[in-house]
Amino acid sequence: MPSADFLQKILVEGAETDFQSLSFHLPCLGSPDLKENVVFPGIITWARDCFKAFYVHKFRAMLGKNRLIFPGEKVLLAWSGGPSSSSMVWQVLEGLSQDSAKRLRFVPGVIYVDEGAACGQSLKDRGKTLAEVKLILQNTGFPWHVVALEEVFSLPPSVLCSASQEPAGTEEAYKAAVDSFLQQHRVLGVEGCASPAQGEDQPHPSPSQEPPGVAGSPTAAQTEALSRLFTSIKTLTAKEELLQTLRTHLIVHVARTHGYCKVMTGESCTRLAIKLMTNLALGRGAFLAWDTGFSDERHGDVVLVRPMRDHTLKEVAFYNHLFGVPSVFTPAIETKAPEKASIHRLMEAFILRLQTVFPSTVSTVYRTSEKLVKAPREGCATGPSGHNCLLCMCALDIDTADSATAFGAQSSSHVSQMLPAATKMPTPPCCGAGEGQAQSYHRGVGRRGDVQACIIEQLCYSCRVNMKDLPSLDPLPPYVLAEAQLRSQRAWVSQEIQEYLITDNDDEEEKEENRAEPGHTQPCKPIKQEGENTGLGL
């Protein structure tokens, strides 16, 4: 039996301990008769087979409890090469195998985003990494997509539009879909409950069936534009937030292009606990339910799901080591950065250091996130030119300029800065002949100041704070600037024709006038309304 000091060392430094040195034996939690050396905080031990069953059950239970992925749906697996996302792909691969007791019934695909240009990698290093990535993806047998982050400079503005979403299916609808799926395969003569990935053309496509997004490399101009964008950002915090935003936009675009309705990400329980605390510090408290919950429906037709959110990083590390899950190390933008270089790094160090002293820290923070409800805050106004943030796609949670909040103070400062510019700008002509798109855009934003202020007012509070670290918004991808221009034009046109529109209030007033009795004095109401409009009695 090992000493208490040695066990304490494992509990505190389990992620750095040599696995081969754990030669002692402790009773297994699942089967007391078995002995194995898989140790977790609290002197919890597992036999190899029991640990695998426990690990797989957590993944399956997360999918079965929420029931968002219907049989036959195409699901895109976002793989970064790291431990958590690699374990997620491995779980799906085993869930579709012939040896699985209950096979998964969706059609998977894998996407990898090359972020080497944003992280400052050379072309040689990026080529070596892509070679390792493609080798692993080919061994999975799934359709795969390798895209470079530079492709965000060729995305259409429609990426920032939340597509219409059908109502979420009920439990009865899910059961009906499962019954229909099983009946269909019985009719086709498929033995057992074969998954659609094997019943149709997956998961072993021929090399000629590779999607067109696999081949091809970004142009030198796109690589230079991406490097210039991230070089111009002052703080590492803003760089990490923008990188995550652009990566999500690119993944959602690929999912829409190839017909995927769900996207799986490999965020673990530890990573989500760190993300929750980080987003609180970044001013994203109103969006925590979307940022850390199981599902994220902000994009409408493409839903992001997090099936690994019940697994801790230590569980993932043990599973990948014991069962040989392949992964690829790719340096991130925060690699080798000091602890206080960004809010993300500082919060990560704080949570992990606290976890070593209090092993229930991550679990407590994670369980708190499960209680968050996706509901808009009462009394918040909609945005001036759209209902969603231009970057993170969350609902604009904007207060009025005179409210006693950080957003209110920020809005009032923007108003005070834009007023002098608006007074100096001449009155635009009405529908002048031969006006180009640029003239139309400046005519639309003339009453609200310059172009940069027009873009800033379409962002949520957190994105506004991050964009302060970007001296100029010109290096942003064209689809962001184009969508901002389109929203500004729509807002300006809507404001110009507002007085000519018939609203519901006008119809109600007209009905009340028609219902008035002939014996009553009719001019009373217009006189009262006139007094209200002129401010009498205030």
XYZ file of C-alpha atoms in Angstrom:
538
model
C 0.000 0.000 0.000
C 1.517 3.403 -0.931
C 2.173 6.049 1.665
C -0.182 8.957 2.308
C 2.381 11.456 1.027
C 2.653 9.623 -2.291
C -1.137 9.530 -2.690
C -1.320 13.250 -1.932
C 1.283 13.891 -4.607
C -0.855 12.011 -7.130
C -3.970 13.960 -6.171
C -2.216 17.306 -6.553
C 0.105 16.524 -9.467
C -1.876 13.781 -11.178
C -1.680 15.401 -14.569
C 2.138 15.519 -14.386
C 2.765 12.119 -12.726
C 4.345 9.344 -14.748
C 1.572 6.812 -15.397
C 3.983 3.889 -15.483
C 5.173 4.608 -11.916
C 1.712 3.849 -10.463
C 2.486 0.191 -9.757
C 0.432 -0.150 -6.551
C -3.123 -1.540 -6.467
C -6.281 -0.132 -4.857
C -9.892 -1.432 -4.852
C -11.889 -0.453 -7.933
C -14.922 1.731 -7.361
C -17.027 -0.171 -9.903
C -15.805 -3.698 -9.124
C -14.183 -4.044 -5.671
C -12.676 -7.398 -6.589
C -10.596 -5.847 -9.376
C -7.397 -3.894 -8.810
C -6.069 -1.123 -11.013
C -4.025 2.069 -10.816
C -6.347 4.767 -12.203
C -6.529 7.287 -9.344
C -8.653 10.441 -9.061
C -9.102 13.094 -6.357
C -10.674 11.724 -3.201
C -8.858 8.332 -3.484
C -11.280 7.233 -6.230
C -9.849 4.310 -8.175
C -11.081 2.502 -11.259
C -10.211 -0.691 -13.025
C -9.376 -0.195 -16.678
C -12.609 -1.673 -18.063
C -14.770 -0.038 -15.381
C -13.224 3.355 -16.077
C -13.879 2.971 -19.791
C -17.525 2.055 -19.164
C -17.879 5.021 -16.806
C -16.277 7.395 -19.318
C -18.368 6.205 -22.267
C -21.559 6.319 -20.179
C -21.016 9.998 -19.341
C -20.703 10.824 -23.036
C -23.755 8.798 -24.049
C -25.819 10.095 -21.116
C -25.124 13.690 -22.064
C -26.460 13.079 -25.573
C -29.397 10.957 -24.436
C -30.480 13.323 -21.683
C -30.795 16.343 -23.966
C -32.034 14.566 -27.116
C -31.159 17.355 -29.514
C -29.504 15.191 -32.168
C -32.130 13.284 -34.132
C -31.401 10.052 -36.018
C -30.030 10.652 -39.483
C -28.893 14.232 -38.825
C -25.507 15.377 -40.087
C -23.225 16.435 -37.227
C -19.925 18.262 -37.702
C -17.232 17.466 -35.120
C -15.016 20.480 -34.420
C -11.578 18.957 -33.838
C -8.674 21.127 -32.725
C -6.169 18.317 -32.232
C -6.229 18.730 -28.441
C -7.034 16.047 -25.852
C -10.728 16.852 -25.289
C -11.764 17.170 -28.932
C -9.681 14.096 -29.842
C -11.460 12.116 -27.144
C -14.807 13.336 -28.487
C -14.003 12.140 -32.015
C -12.855 8.817 -30.583
C -16.134 8.411 -28.681
C -18.129 8.986 -31.868
C -15.879 6.601 -33.788
C -16.414 3.833 -31.244
C -20.123 4.617 -31.001
C -20.486 3.888 -34.728
C -18.478 0.666 -34.703
C -19.941 -2.794 -35.015
C -18.872 -3.679 -31.457
C -20.925 -0.911 -29.881
C -23.975 -2.105 -27.952
C -26.067 0.941 -28.801
C -24.762 2.619 -31.893
C -25.014 6.336 -32.511
C -27.515 7.193 -35.224
C -26.209 10.463 -36.676
C -23.949 11.066 -39.681
C -20.610 12.553 -38.533
C -18.036 14.726 -40.230
C -14.868 16.350 -38.883
C -13.514 19.867 -39.389
C -10.080 21.202 -38.486
C -9.277 24.931 -38.572
C -5.648 25.843 -39.217
C -4.858 28.875 -37.041
C -1.128 28.966 -37.761
C -1.176 32.407 -39.374
C -2.807 34.007 -36.333
C -0.319 32.277 -33.995
C 2.731 33.359 -35.996
C 3.727 29.921 -37.299
C 5.917 29.571 -40.349
C 4.719 27.872 -43.519
C 7.060 24.953 -42.857
C 5.673 24.307 -39.374
C 2.112 24.652 -40.613
C 2.806 22.106 -43.342
C 4.135 19.564 -40.830
C 1.115 20.030 -38.592
C -1.321 19.659 -41.484
C 0.380 16.431 -42.551
C -0.164 14.941 -39.079
C -3.733 16.237 -38.996
C -4.679 14.723 -42.360
C -3.163 11.374 -41.408
C -5.307 11.161 -38.278
C -8.438 12.336 -40.103
C -7.985 9.753 -42.849
C -7.748 6.992 -40.248
C -11.105 7.960 -38.750
C -12.922 7.233 -42.004
C -15.230 10.232 -41.551
C -15.692 12.951 -44.164
C -13.275 15.681 -43.120
C -12.698 19.327 -43.867
C -9.406 21.164 -43.317
C -9.829 24.917 -43.637
C -7.451 27.778 -42.915
C -8.474 30.678 -40.723
C -7.560 33.038 -43.572
C -10.731 31.937 -45.352
C -12.728 34.288 -43.121
C -11.699 37.037 -45.560
C -13.809 35.359 -48.251
C -16.928 34.644 -46.164
C -20.254 36.171 -47.230
C -22.084 38.647 -44.951
C -24.885 36.088 -44.541
C -22.704 34.294 -41.964
C -23.699 36.988 -39.458
C -27.410 36.485 -40.126
C -29.217 34.172 -37.737
C -31.170 31.879 -40.042
C -34.713 30.875 -39.242
C -34.904 27.988 -36.817
C -37.633 25.412 -36.532
C -39.147 24.857 -33.067
C -37.187 22.452 -30.906
C -38.463 18.899 -31.075
C -40.310 17.491 -28.096
C -39.667 14.135 -26.474
C -42.552 12.625 -28.447
C -41.068 13.958 -31.686
C -37.696 12.435 -30.814
C -39.252 9.046 -30.106
C -41.231 9.232 -33.332
C -38.038 10.031 -35.259
C -36.262 7.046 -33.687
C -39.159 4.711 -34.528
C -39.269 6.010 -38.086
C -35.522 5.529 -38.436
C -35.635 1.939 -37.184
C -38.632 1.122 -39.362
C -36.867 2.523 -42.414
C -33.831 0.319 -41.857
C -35.985 -2.739 -41.285
C -37.633 -2.120 -44.635
C -34.257 -1.727 -46.304
C -33.211 -5.082 -44.881
C -30.369 -3.783 -42.733
C -29.534 -6.200 -39.958
C -29.807 -4.784 -36.448
C -29.890 -1.070 -35.798
C -27.231 -0.035 -38.295
C -26.259 3.584 -38.101
C -26.963 5.886 -41.046
C -23.249 6.501 -41.316
C -22.813 2.887 -42.348
C -26.161 2.387 -44.060
C -25.531 5.142 -46.575
C -22.148 6.352 -47.775
C -20.333 6.793 -44.472
C -18.121 6.448 -42.556
C -15.730 5.047 -45.183
C -15.836 7.408 -48.170
C -13.371 6.945 -50.957
C -10.620 9.547 -51.401
C -12.520 11.001 -54.355
C -15.406 11.857 -52.034
C -13.363 14.323 -50.008
C -15.100 17.686 -49.747
C -13.752 20.545 -51.850
C -12.739 22.470 -48.708
C -9.928 19.985 -48.015
C -7.657 20.944 -50.882
C -6.278 24.373 -51.592
C -4.290 26.833 -49.518
C -5.015 30.470 -48.633
C -3.519 33.198 -50.763
C -0.575 35.276 -49.619
C -2.801 38.349 -49.453
C -5.215 36.628 -47.078
C -2.377 35.414 -44.851
C -0.903 38.900 -44.722
C -4.298 40.436 -43.935
C -4.876 37.999 -41.057
C -1.409 38.611 -39.638
C -1.914 42.369 -39.894
C -5.247 42.088 -38.091
C -3.864 40.198 -35.079
C -0.664 42.237 -34.986
C -2.646 45.464 -34.682
C -4.545 44.249 -31.594
C -2.941 45.572 -28.421
C -3.888 42.984 -25.776
C -3.801 39.194 -25.726
C -7.311 39.112 -24.254
C -8.793 40.801 -27.319
C -6.768 38.520 -29.603
C -8.130 35.375 -27.970
C -11.716 36.635 -28.111
C -11.454 37.653 -31.777
C -9.787 34.354 -32.679
C -12.591 32.406 -31.059
C -15.204 34.534 -32.849
C -13.653 34.149 -36.302
C -13.169 30.417 -35.769
C -16.847 29.989 -34.873
C -17.980 31.980 -37.915
C -15.858 29.806 -40.204
C -17.100 26.539 -38.682
C -20.742 27.639 -38.921
C -20.245 28.617 -42.576
C -18.737 25.214 -43.430
C -21.567 23.481 -41.577
C -24.202 25.398 -43.553
C -22.416 24.832 -46.854
C -22.240 21.038 -46.410
C -25.657 20.540 -44.810
C -24.694 19.974 -41.168
C -27.340 21.072 -38.666
C -25.327 20.386 -35.488
C -21.727 21.145 -34.513
C -20.023 19.274 -31.658
C -17.242 20.974 -29.710
C -14.896 19.230 -27.274
C -15.019 21.640 -24.326
C -14.509 19.741 -21.078
C -15.910 20.431 -17.630
C -12.666 22.087 -16.502
C -12.499 24.256 -19.592
C -16.119 25.361 -19.213
C -15.580 26.281 -15.558
C -12.643 28.469 -16.590
C -14.680 29.927 -19.436
C -17.563 30.815 -17.133
C -15.341 32.796 -14.774
C -13.506 34.392 -17.693
C -16.708 35.535 -19.390
C -17.920 37.035 -16.141
C -14.757 39.116 -16.024
C -15.212 40.088 -19.691
C -18.740 41.407 -19.154
C -20.585 38.503 -20.787
C -22.668 37.547 -17.765
C -25.921 37.854 -19.720
C -24.746 35.213 -22.227
C -23.295 32.568 -19.890
C -26.133 30.136 -20.581
C -25.244 30.180 -24.288
C -21.471 30.251 -23.819
C -21.276 27.351 -21.333
C -24.530 25.379 -21.735
C -24.973 22.090 -23.564
C -26.537 23.745 -26.611
C -26.013 27.123 -28.247
C -28.785 28.169 -30.651
C -27.645 31.715 -31.393
C -26.914 30.875 -35.060
C -30.411 29.555 -35.760
C -30.169 26.694 -38.231
C -26.796 25.448 -36.885
C -26.764 24.460 -33.205
C -23.535 24.071 -31.239
C -23.517 21.237 -28.675
C -20.954 20.324 -26.011
C -21.148 16.573 -25.253
C -17.827 16.539 -23.305
C -18.966 19.011 -20.671
C -19.195 16.328 -17.944
C -15.592 15.132 -18.353
C -12.753 16.747 -16.424
C -9.334 17.314 -17.964
C -7.814 14.649 -15.712
C -10.359 12.050 -16.858
C -9.651 12.968 -20.478
C -5.895 12.684 -19.943
C -6.179 9.245 -18.317
C -8.550 7.940 -20.997
C -6.413 9.155 -23.893
C -3.317 7.591 -22.351
C -4.882 4.235 -21.457
C -6.611 3.697 -24.794
C -4.150 5.384 -27.163
C -6.312 8.235 -28.459
C -4.239 10.134 -31.053
C -3.896 13.898 -30.822
C -1.828 16.661 -32.411
C -0.055 19.406 -30.501
C -0.549 22.794 -32.117
C 0.760 25.947 -30.421
C -2.054 28.347 -29.576
C -1.977 32.110 -29.575
C -1.444 32.133 -25.801
C 1.300 29.480 -25.772
C 4.274 30.469 -23.566
C 2.449 33.611 -22.483
C 2.959 34.662 -18.839
C 0.244 34.104 -16.294
C -0.953 37.714 -16.256
C -0.765 38.246 -20.016
C -4.528 37.976 -20.485
C -7.731 37.508 -18.534
C -8.010 33.992 -19.948
C -4.564 32.962 -18.719
C -5.054 34.599 -15.341
C -8.422 32.941 -14.733
C -7.109 29.572 -15.889
C -4.192 29.744 -13.456
C -6.527 30.854 -10.663
C -9.022 28.005 -11.163
C -6.383 25.282 -11.574
C -4.400 26.476 -8.573
C -7.559 26.574 -6.488
C -8.474 23.095 -7.746
C -5.267 21.622 -6.342
C -6.169 22.838 -2.831
C -9.950 22.383 -3.049
C -10.706 19.463 -5.428
C -14.384 20.412 -5.731
C -13.710 23.861 -7.235
C -14.276 22.930 -10.879
C -17.310 20.821 -10.032
C -18.889 23.641 -8.011
C -18.417 26.230 -10.749
C -19.624 23.803 -13.399
C -22.765 22.819 -11.478
C -23.547 26.497 -11.037
C -23.479 26.995 -14.802
C -26.062 24.236 -15.243
C -28.616 26.324 -13.337
C -28.436 29.254 -15.751
C -31.548 29.819 -17.871
C -31.585 31.109 -21.434
C -33.944 34.045 -21.055
C -33.525 37.683 -22.131
C -33.203 40.245 -19.402
C -36.389 42.210 -18.741
C -36.432 45.837 -19.715
C -33.552 45.706 -22.176
C -33.922 47.531 -25.451
C -33.149 46.148 -28.832
C -30.191 47.318 -30.799
C -30.319 50.349 -33.065
C -29.781 48.372 -36.224
C -30.369 44.749 -35.386
C -31.197 42.352 -32.615
C -27.846 40.509 -32.513
C -24.274 41.536 -31.853
C -22.246 41.952 -35.019
C -19.465 39.638 -33.778
C -20.624 37.187 -31.096
C -24.200 36.925 -32.507
C -25.769 37.196 -29.046
C -28.794 39.384 -28.413
C -27.868 43.031 -27.910
C -28.349 43.722 -24.214
C -28.301 47.518 -24.416
C -29.419 49.946 -21.744
C -30.435 53.521 -22.329
C -27.742 56.183 -22.233
C -28.928 57.567 -18.878
C -28.915 54.215 -17.019
C -26.559 53.665 -14.106
C -24.639 50.791 -15.723
C -21.306 50.401 -17.456
C -23.096 50.013 -20.778
C -25.127 53.162 -20.119
C -22.007 55.149 -19.371
C -20.366 53.744 -22.481
C -23.400 54.583 -24.629
C -23.553 58.144 -23.317
C -19.861 58.645 -24.121
C -20.453 57.412 -27.702
C -23.382 59.808 -28.058
C -21.332 62.761 -26.823
C -18.523 61.902 -29.250
C -20.842 61.541 -32.222
C -22.838 64.746 -31.713
C -20.072 67.147 -32.880
C -19.443 65.031 -35.980
C -23.144 64.955 -36.784
C -23.521 68.748 -36.516
C -20.630 69.365 -38.915
C -21.919 66.957 -41.553
C -24.078 68.574 -44.277
C -27.607 67.433 -44.972
C -27.545 64.646 -47.573
C -29.465 65.072 -50.820
C -32.601 63.062 -51.383
C -32.152 60.166 -53.788
C -29.533 61.831 -55.955
C -28.990 60.262 -59.330
C -25.852 58.212 -59.850
C -25.055 57.698 -56.162
C -22.793 54.754 -55.500
C -22.872 52.252 -52.689
C -20.281 54.150 -50.658
C -22.269 57.422 -50.907
C -25.422 55.597 -49.848
C -23.594 54.124 -46.871
C -22.210 57.456 -45.697
C -25.623 59.030 -46.160
C -27.032 56.313 -43.884
C -24.475 56.821 -41.152
C -24.221 60.590 -41.431
C -26.591 61.198 -38.555
C -24.694 58.879 -36.213
C -21.109 59.888 -36.846
C -18.287 58.106 -38.593
C -18.149 54.523 -39.823
C -16.277 53.207 -36.806
C -18.866 54.550 -34.362
C -21.574 53.004 -36.521
C -19.931 49.568 -36.207
C -19.264 49.935 -32.495
C -22.911 50.629 -31.712
C -23.849 47.285 -33.270
C -21.730 45.362 -30.738
C -22.576 44.061 -27.292
C -20.813 45.429 -24.223
C -18.077 42.781 -24.136
C -17.269 43.092 -27.837
C -17.162 46.879 -27.536
C -14.583 46.626 -24.779
C -12.467 44.217 -26.842
C -12.644 46.413 -29.942
C -11.120 49.278 -27.952
C -7.822 47.393 -28.262
C -8.075 47.565 -32.048
C -6.913 51.051 -33.178
C -8.765 50.825 -36.488
C -11.589 48.570 -37.600
C -10.408 48.574 -41.209
C -8.361 45.317 -40.861
C -11.525 43.400 -39.925
C -12.720 40.835 -42.507
C -14.858 42.327 -45.295
C -17.974 40.346 -44.354
C -18.106 42.093 -40.958
C -17.846 45.557 -42.508
C -20.377 44.673 -45.220
C -22.934 43.405 -42.706
C -22.449 46.546 -40.580
C -23.066 48.660 -43.661
C -26.212 46.722 -44.540
C -27.610 47.027 -41.007
C -26.885 50.768 -40.959
C -28.679 51.290 -44.255
C -31.702 49.343 -43.034
C -31.834 51.320 -39.798
C -31.583 54.639 -41.618
C -34.308 53.729 -44.132
C -36.552 52.456 -41.340
C -36.106 55.704 -39.437
C -36.860 57.810 -42.532
C -40.153 56.045 -43.322
C -41.232 55.567 -39.719
C -43.710 58.469 -39.792
C -45.416 57.027 -42.882
C -45.988 53.569 -41.393
C -49.311 52.533 -39.905
C -48.780 51.034 -36.470
C -51.085 49.053 -34.210
C -51.574 52.085 -31.977
C -53.015 54.049 -34.878
C -55.510 51.269 -35.612
C -56.601 51.135 -31.964
C -57.125 54.900 -31.817
C -59.178 54.784 -35.017
C -61.367 51.991 -33.631
C -61.937 53.938 -30.403
C -63.012 57.003 -32.367
C -65.461 54.946 -34.436
C -66.949 53.398 -31.306
C -67.531 56.809 -29.648
C -71.189 57.708 -29.072
C -72.725 60.612 -31.117
C -73.814 62.519 -27.987
C -70.276 62.863 -26.654
C -68.084 65.824 -27.467
C -65.574 64.601 -30.023
C -62.962 67.410 -29.940
C -62.017 66.532 -26.326
C -59.675 63.736 -27.296
C -57.785 65.684 -30.004
C -57.366 68.624 -27.638
C -56.005 66.310 -24.941
C -53.687 64.644 -27.406
C -52.439 68.011 -28.617
C -51.705 69.014 -25.069
C -49.749 65.847 -24.505
C -47.717 66.355 -27.681
C -46.788 69.929 -26.797
C -45.767 68.934 -23.289
C -48.569 70.780 -21.467
C -49.081 69.888 -17.847
C -45.509 68.559 -17.322
